mmCIF file of C-alpha atoms in Angstrom:
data_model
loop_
_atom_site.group_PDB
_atom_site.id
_atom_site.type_symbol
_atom_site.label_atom_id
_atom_site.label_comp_id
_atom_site.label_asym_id
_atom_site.label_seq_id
_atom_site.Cartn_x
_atom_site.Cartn_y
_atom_site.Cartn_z
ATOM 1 C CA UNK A 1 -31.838 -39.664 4.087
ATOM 2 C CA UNK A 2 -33.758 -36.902 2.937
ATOM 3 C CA UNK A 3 -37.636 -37.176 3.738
ATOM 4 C CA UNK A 4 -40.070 -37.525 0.836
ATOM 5 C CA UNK A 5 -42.475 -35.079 0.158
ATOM 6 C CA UNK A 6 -46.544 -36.038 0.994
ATOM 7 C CA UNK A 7 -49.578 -33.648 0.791
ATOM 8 C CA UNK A 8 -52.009 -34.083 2.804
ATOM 9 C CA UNK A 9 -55.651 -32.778 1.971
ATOM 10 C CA UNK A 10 -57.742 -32.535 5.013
ATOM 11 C CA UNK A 11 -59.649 -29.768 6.748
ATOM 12 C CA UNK A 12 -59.271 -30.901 10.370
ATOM 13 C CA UNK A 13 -56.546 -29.568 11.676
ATOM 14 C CA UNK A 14 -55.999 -32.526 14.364
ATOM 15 C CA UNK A 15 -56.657 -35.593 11.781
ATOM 16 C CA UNK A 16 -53.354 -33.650 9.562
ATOM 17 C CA UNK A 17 -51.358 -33.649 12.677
ATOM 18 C CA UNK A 18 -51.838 -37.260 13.253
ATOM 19 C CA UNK A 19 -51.156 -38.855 9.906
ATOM 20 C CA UNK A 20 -47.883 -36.114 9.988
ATOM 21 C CA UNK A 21 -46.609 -37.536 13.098
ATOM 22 C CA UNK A 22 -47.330 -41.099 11.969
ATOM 23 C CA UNK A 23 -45.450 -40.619 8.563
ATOM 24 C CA UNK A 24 -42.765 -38.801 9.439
ATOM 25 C CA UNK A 25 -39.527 -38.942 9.841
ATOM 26 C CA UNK A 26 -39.359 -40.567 6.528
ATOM 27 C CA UNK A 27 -42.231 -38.771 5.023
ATOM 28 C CA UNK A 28 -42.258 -34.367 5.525
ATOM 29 C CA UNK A 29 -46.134 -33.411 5.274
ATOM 30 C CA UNK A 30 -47.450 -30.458 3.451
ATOM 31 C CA UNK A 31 -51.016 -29.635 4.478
ATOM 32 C CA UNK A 32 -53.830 -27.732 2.733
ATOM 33 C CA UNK A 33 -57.078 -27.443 3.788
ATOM 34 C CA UNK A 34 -58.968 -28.889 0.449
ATOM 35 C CA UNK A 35 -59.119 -24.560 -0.674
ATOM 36 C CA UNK A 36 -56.249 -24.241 -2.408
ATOM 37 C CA UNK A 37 -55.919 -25.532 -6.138
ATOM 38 C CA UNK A 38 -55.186 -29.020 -5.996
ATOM 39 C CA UNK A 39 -53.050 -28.563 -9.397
ATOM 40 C CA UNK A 40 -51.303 -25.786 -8.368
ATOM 41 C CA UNK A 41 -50.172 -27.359 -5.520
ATOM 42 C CA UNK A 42 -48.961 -30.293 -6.436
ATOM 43 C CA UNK A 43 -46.898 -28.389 -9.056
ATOM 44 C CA UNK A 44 -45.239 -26.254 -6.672
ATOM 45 C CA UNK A 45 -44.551 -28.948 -3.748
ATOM 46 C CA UNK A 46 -44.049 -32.085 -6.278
ATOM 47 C CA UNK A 47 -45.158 -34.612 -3.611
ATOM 48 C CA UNK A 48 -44.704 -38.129 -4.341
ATOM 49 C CA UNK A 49 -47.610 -39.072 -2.540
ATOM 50 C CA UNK A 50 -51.148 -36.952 -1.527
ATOM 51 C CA UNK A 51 -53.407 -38.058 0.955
ATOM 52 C CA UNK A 52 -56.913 -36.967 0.454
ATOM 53 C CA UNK A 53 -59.968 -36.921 3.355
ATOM 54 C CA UNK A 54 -62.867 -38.458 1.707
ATOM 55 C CA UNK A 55 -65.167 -35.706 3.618
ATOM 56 C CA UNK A 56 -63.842 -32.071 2.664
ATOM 57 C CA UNK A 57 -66.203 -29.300 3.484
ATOM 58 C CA UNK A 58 -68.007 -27.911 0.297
ATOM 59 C CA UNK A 59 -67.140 -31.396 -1.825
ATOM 60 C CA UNK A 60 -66.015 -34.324 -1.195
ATOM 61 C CA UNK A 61 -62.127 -35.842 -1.536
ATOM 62 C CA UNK A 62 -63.281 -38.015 -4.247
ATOM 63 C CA UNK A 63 -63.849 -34.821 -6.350
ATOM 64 C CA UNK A 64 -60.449 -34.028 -6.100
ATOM 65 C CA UNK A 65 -59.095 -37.174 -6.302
ATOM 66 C CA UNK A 66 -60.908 -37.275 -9.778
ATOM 67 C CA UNK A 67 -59.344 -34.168 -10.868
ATOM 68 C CA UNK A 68 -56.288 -35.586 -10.219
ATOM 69 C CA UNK A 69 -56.348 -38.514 -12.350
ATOM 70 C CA UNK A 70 -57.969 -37.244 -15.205
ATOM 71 C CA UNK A 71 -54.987 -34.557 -15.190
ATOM 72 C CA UNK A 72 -52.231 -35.648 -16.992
ATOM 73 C CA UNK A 73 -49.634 -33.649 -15.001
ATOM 74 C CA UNK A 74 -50.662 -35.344 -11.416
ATOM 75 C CA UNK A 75 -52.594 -38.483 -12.961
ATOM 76 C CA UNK A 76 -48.717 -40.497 -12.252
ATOM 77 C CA UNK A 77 -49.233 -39.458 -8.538
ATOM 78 C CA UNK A 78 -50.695 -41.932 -5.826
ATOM 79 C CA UNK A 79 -53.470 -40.967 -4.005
ATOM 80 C CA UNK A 80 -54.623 -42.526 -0.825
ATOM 81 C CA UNK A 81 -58.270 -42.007 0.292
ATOM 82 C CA UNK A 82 -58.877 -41.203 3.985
ATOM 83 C CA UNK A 83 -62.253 -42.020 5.419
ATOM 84 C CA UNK A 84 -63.712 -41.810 8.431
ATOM 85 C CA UNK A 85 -66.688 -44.400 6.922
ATOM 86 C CA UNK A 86 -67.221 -47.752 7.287
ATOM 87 C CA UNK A 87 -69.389 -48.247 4.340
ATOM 88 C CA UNK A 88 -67.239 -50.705 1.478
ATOM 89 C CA UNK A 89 -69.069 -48.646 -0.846
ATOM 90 C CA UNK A 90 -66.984 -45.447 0.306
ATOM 91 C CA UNK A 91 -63.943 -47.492 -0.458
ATOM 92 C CA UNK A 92 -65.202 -49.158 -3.491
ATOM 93 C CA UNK A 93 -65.864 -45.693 -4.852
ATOM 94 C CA UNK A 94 -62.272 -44.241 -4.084
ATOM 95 C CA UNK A 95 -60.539 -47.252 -5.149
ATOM 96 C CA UNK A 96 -62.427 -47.336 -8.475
ATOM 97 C CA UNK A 97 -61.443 -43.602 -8.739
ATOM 98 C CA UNK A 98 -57.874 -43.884 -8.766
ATOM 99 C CA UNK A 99 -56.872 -44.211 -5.391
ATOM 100 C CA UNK A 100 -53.918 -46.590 -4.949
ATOM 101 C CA UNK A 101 -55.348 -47.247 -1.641
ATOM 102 C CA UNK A 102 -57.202 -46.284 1.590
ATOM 103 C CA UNK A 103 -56.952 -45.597 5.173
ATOM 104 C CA UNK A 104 -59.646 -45.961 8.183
ATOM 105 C CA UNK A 105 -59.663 -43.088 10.380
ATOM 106 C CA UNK A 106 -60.628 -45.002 13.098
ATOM 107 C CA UNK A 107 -57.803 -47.350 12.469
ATOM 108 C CA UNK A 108 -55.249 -45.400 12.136
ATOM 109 C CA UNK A 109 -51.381 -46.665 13.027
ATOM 110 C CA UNK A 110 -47.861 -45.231 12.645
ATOM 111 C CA UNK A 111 -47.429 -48.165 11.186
ATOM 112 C CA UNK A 112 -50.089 -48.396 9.282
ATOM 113 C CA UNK A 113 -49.507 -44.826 7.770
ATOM 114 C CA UNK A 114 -46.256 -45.794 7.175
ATOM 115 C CA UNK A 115 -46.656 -49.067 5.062
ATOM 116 C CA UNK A 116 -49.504 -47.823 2.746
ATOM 117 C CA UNK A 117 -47.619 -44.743 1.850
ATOM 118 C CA UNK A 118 -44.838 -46.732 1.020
ATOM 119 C CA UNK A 119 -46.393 -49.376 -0.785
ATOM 120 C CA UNK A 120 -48.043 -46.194 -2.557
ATOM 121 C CA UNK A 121 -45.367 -44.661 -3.808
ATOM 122 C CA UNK A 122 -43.479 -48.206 -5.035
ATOM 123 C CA UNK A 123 -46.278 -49.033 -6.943
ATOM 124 C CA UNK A 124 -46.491 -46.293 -8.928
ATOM 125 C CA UNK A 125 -42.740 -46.129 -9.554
ATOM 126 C CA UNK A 126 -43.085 -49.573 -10.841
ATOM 127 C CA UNK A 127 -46.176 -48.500 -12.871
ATOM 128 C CA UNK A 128 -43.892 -45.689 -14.354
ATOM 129 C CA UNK A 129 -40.995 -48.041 -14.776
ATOM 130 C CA UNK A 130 -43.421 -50.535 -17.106
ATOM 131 C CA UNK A 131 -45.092 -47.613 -18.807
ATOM 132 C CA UNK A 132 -41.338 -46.729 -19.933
ATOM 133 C CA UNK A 133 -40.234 -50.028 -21.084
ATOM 134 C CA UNK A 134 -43.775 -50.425 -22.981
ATOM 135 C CA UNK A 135 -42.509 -47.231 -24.668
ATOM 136 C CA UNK A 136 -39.703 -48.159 -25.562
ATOM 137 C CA UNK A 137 -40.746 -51.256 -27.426
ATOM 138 C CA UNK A 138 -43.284 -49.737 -29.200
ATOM 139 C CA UNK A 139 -40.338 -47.574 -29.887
ATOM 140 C CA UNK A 140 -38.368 -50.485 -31.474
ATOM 141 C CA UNK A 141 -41.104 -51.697 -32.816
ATOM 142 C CA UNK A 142 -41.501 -48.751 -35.356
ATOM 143 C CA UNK A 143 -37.584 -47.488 -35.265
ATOM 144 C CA UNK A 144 -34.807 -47.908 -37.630
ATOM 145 C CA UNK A 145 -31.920 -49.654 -35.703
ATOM 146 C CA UNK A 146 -29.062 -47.604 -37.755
ATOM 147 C CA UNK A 147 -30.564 -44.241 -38.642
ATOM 148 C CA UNK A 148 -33.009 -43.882 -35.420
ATOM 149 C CA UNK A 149 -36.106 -42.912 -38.266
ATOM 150 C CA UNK A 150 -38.860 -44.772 -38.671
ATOM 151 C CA UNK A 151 -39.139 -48.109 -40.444
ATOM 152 C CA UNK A 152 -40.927 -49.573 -43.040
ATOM 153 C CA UNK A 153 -44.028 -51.115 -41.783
ATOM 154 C CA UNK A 154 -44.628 -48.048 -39.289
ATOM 155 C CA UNK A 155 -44.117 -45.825 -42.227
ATOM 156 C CA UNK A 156 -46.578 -47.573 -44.382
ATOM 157 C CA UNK A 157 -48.874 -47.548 -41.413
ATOM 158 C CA UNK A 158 -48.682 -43.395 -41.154
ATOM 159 C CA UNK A 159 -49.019 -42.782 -45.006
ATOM 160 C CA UNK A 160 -52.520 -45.391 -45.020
ATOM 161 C CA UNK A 161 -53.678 -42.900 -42.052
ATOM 162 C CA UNK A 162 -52.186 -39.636 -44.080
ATOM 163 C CA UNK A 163 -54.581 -40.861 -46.828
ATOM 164 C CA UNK A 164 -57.826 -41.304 -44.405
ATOM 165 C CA UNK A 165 -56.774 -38.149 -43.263
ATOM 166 C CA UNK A 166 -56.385 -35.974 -45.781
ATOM 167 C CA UNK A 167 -60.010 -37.433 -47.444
ATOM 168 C CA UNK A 168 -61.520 -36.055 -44.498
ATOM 169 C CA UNK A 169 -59.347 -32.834 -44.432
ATOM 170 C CA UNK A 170 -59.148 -31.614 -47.805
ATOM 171 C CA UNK A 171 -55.704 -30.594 -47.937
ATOM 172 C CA UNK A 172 -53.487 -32.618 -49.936
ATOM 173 C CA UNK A 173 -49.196 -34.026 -49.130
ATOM 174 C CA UNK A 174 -46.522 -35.642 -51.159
ATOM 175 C CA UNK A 175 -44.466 -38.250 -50.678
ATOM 176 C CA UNK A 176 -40.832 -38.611 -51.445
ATOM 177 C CA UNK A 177 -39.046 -41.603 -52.469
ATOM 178 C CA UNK A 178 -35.429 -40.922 -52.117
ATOM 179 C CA UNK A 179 -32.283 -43.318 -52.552
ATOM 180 C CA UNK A 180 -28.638 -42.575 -51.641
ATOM 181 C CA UNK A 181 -26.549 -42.674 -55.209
ATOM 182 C CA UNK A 182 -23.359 -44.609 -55.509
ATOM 183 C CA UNK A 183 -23.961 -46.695 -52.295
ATOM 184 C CA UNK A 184 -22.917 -50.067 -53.369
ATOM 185 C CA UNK A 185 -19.688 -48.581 -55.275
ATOM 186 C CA UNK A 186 -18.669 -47.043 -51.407
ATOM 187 C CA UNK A 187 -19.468 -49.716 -49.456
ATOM 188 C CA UNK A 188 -17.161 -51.971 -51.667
ATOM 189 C CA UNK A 189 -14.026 -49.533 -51.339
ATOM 190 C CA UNK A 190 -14.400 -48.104 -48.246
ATOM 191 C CA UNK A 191 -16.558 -50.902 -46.491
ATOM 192 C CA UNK A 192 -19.860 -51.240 -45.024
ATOM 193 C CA UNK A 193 -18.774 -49.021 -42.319
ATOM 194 C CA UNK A 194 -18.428 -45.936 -44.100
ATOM 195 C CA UNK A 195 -21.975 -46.869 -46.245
ATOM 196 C CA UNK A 196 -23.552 -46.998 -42.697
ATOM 197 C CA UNK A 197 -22.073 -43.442 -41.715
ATOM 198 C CA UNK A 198 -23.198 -41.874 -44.906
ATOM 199 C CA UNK A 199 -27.168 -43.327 -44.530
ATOM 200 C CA UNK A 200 -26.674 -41.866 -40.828
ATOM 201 C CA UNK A 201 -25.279 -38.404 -42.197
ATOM 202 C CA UNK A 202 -27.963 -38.106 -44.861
ATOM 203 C CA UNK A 203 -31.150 -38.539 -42.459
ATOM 204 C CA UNK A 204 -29.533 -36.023 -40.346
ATOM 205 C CA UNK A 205 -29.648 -33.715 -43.103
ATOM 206 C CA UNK A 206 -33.335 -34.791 -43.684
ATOM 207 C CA UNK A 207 -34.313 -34.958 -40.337
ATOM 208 C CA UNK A 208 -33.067 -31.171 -39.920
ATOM 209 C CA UNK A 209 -34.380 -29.980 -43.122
ATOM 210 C CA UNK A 210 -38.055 -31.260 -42.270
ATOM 211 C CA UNK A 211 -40.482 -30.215 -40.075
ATOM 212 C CA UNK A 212 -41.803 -31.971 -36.451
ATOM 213 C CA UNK A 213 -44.897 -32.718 -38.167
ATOM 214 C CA UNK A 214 -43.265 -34.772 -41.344
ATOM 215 C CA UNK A 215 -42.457 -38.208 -41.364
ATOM 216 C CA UNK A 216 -39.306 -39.307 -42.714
ATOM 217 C CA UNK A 217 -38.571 -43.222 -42.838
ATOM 218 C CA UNK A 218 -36.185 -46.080 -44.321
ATOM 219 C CA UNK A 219 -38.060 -47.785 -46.921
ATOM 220 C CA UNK A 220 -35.487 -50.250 -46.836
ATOM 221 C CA UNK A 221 -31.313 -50.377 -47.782
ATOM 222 C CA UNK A 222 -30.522 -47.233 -49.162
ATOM 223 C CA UNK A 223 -33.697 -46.222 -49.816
ATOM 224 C CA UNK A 224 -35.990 -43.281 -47.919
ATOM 225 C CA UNK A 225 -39.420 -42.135 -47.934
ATOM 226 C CA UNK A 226 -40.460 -38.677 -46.548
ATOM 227 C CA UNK A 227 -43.924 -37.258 -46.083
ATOM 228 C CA UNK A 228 -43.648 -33.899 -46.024
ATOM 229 C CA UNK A 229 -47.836 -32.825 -45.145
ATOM 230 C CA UNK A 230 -49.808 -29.529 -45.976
ATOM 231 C CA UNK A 231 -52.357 -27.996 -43.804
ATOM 232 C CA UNK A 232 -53.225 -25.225 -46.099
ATOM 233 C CA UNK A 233 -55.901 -25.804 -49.035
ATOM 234 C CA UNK A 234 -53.906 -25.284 -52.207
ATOM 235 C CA UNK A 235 -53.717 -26.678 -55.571
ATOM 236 C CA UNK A 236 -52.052 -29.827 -55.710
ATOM 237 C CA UNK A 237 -49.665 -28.298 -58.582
ATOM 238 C CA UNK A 238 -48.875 -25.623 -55.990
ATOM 239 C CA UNK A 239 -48.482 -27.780 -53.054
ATOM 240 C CA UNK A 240 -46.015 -29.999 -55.309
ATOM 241 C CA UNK A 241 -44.113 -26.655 -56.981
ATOM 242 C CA UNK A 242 -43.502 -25.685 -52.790
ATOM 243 C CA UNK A 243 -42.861 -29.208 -51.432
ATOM 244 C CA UNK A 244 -39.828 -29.945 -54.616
ATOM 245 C CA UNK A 245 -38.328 -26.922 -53.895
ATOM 246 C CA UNK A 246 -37.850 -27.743 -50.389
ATOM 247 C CA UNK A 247 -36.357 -31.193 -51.223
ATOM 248 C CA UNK A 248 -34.657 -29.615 -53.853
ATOM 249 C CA UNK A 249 -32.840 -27.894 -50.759
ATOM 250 C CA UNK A 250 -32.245 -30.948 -49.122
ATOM 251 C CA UNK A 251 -30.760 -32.767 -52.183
ATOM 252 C CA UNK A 252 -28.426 -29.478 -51.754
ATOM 253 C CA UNK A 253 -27.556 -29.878 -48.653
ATOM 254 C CA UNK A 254 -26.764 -33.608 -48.803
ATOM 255 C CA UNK A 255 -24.401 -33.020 -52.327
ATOM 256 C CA UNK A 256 -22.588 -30.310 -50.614
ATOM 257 C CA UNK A 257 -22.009 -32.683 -47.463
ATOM 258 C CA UNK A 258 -17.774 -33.985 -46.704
ATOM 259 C CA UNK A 259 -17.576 -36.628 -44.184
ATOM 260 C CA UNK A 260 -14.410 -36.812 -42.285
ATOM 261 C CA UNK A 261 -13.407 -40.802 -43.173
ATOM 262 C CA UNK A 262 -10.080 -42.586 -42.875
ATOM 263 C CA UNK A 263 -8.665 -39.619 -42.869
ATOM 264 C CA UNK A 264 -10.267 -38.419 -45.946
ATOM 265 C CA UNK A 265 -13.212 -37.463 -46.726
ATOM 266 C CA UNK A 266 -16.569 -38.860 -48.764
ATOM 267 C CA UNK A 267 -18.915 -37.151 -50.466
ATOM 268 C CA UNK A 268 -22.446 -37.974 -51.117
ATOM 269 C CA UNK A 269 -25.633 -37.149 -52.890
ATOM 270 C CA UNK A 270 -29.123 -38.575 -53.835
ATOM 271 C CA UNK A 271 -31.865 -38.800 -56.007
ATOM 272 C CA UNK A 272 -35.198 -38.109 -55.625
ATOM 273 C CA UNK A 273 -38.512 -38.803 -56.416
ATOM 274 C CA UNK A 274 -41.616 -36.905 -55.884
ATOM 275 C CA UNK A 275 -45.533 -37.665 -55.709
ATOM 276 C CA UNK A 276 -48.448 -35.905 -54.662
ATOM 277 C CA UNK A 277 -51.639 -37.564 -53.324
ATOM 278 C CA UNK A 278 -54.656 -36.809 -55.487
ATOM 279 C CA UNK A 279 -56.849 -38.804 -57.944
ATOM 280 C CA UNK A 280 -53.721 -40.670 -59.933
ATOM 281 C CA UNK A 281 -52.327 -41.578 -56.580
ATOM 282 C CA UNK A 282 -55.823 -42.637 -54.405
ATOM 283 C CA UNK A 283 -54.066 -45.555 -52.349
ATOM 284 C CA UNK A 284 -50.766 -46.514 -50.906
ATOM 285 C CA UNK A 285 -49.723 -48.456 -53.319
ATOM 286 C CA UNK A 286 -49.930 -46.158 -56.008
ATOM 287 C CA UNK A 287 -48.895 -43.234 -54.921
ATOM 288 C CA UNK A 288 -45.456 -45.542 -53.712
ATOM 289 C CA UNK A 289 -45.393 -46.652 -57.402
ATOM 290 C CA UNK A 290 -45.641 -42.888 -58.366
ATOM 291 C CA UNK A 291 -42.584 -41.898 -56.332
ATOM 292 C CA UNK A 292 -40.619 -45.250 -57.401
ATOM 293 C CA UNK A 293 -40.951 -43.969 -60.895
ATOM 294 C CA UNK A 294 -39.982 -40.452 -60.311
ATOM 295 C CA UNK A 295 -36.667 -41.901 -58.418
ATOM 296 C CA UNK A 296 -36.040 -43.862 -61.447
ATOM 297 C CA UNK A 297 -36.822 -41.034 -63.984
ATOM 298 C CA UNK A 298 -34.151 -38.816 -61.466
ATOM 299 C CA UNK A 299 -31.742 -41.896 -61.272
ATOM 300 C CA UNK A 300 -31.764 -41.991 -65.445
ATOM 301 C CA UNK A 301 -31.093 -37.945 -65.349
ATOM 302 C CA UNK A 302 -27.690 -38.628 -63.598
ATOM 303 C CA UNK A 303 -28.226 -39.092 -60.219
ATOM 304 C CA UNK A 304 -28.332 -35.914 -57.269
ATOM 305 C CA UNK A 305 -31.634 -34.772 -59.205
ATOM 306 C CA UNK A 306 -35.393 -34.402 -57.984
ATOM 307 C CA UNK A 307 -38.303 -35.761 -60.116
ATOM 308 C CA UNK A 308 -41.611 -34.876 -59.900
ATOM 309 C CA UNK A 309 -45.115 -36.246 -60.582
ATOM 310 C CA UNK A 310 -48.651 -34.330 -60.440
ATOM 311 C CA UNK A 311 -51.696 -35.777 -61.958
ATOM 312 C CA UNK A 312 -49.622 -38.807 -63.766
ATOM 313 C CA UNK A 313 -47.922 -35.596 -65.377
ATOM 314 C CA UNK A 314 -44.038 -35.605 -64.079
ATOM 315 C CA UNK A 315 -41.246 -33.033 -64.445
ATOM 316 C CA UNK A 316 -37.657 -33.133 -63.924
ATOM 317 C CA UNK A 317 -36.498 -30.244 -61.283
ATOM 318 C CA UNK A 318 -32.945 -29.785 -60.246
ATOM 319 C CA UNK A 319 -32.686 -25.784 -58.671
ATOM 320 C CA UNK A 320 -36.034 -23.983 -58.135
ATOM 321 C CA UNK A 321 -39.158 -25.150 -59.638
ATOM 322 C CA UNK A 322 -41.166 -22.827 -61.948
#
């Protein structure tokens, strides 16, 4: 088996040689001094565990240690505090720093060495392995099972925040209420199935078309909402004139989309429904109710059209808006 990487942080020479010997062959030690850049270190060696004196000349370890921890490249690391003191505050002090544990100079064993390094390094891999599965349900807890965008409640949640956000900001967004046409009439001759694949294929086209820093949800069924956010100061006529043209690209996009199904092929398109935040729209629930009316107004044009809404005055926009 391949020894694990340590580092150990010390500037006497014999105390490094010591806790080497008692950690290896299972453990290959890297030594520095406490001069080099603690950062830069651990970047280029990547040990799983450092070991840091608690006396370094010029500072002390728990500087370091400090450092470490409130760096969020080398906080996941475990640190264990070496000490030559007897004092509990000493170790009270490390331990309340971030150290996963501590060693006694005085008390030093290969065995010793051995176990707390270990017991180090499993901890924090379990720590890891928790933080990962507490990502991943708050992931769920805000994801769309079929279309992997977010769903309703967390979208509702980030368009509340847009709005405290943008009354501190100044800048202004829209939101777009968008609903796949024909749905029902496909999923009752080709199946639910094929319904599924075309809600899939149409966020994809979304989710390209739309940048990092949008939001783009399932409102619920066939129905979408995007955010699409402005960090510039411009009129709100000229922030909805840019935003509709870009949906007006996606509504594009999606009509000119062939799926490959059954050995045939569907088409699909959408409607859409566009409202900007600004005094006619000063909550959630209006500006939803402003969107849900432009989708309508774009579902009574004929479907695959965009509708806009700016100041409670709308406008009907299917190419480039003027």
């Amino acid at each position: 088996m391949e020894s694990r990487p340590i580092l150990i942080i010390d500037d006497n020479d014999d105390d490094f040689r010591i806790l080497a010997r008692y950690a290896g062959p299972e453990y290959r030690a890297l030594y520095d001094d406490g001069s080099s850049d603690v950062g830069a270190l651990t970047e280029r060696h990547r040990p799983d565990c450092i070991m840091i004196d608690y006396h370094l000349a010029g500072k002390k370890g728990i500087e370091v240690l400090r450092r470490l921890k409130a760096d969020a490249a080398t906080a996941h690391i475990p640190v264990v505090m070496i000490t030559g003191e007897t004092d509990p505050s000493v170790i009270i002090e490390g331990m309340k720093s971030g150290a996963a544990d501590y060693l006694v100079k005085e008390r030093l064993r290969k065995t010793a060495v051995k176990a707390t390094v270990r017991q180090a390094i499993e901890k924090a891999e379990m720590e890891r392995k928790l933080e990962e599965q507490r990502q991943q349900i708050v992931e769920f807890s805000r994801t769309d099972e079929l279309t992997g965008v977010f769903n309703r409640r967390y979208m509702l949640e980030r368009l509340r925040n847009e709005i405290d956000r943008t009354k501190r900001s100044g800048t202004t967004f829209t939101l777009t209420m968008l609903d796949v046409d024909h749905l029902k009439e496909i999923n009752d001759t080709c199946g639910h199935l094929a319904g599924d694949r075309l809600l899939v294929e149409v966020v994809e086209v979304i989710r390209k078309g739309v940048r990092k820093t949008d939001y783009l949800g399932r409102y619920g069924g066939d129905e979408f909402l995007v955010v699409l956010l402005e960090s510039v100061r411009r009129s709100r006529w000229e922030t909805l004139k840019l935003h509709a043209a870009k949906i007006d690209t996606l509504r594009r996009a999606i009509a000119s989309r062939r799926i490959p199904w059954d050995g045939g092929g569907l088409s699909v398109s959408a409607s859409f429904g566009v409202a900007i935040y600004g005094e006619h729209t000063p909550s959630c629930t209006a500006l939803l109710d402003e969107a849900d009316r432009m989708l309508y107004r774009a579902k009574q044009n004929g479907k695959n059209s965009v509708a806009c809404s700016c100041d409670g005055q709308g406008g009907l926009f299917t190419g480039a808006v003027d």
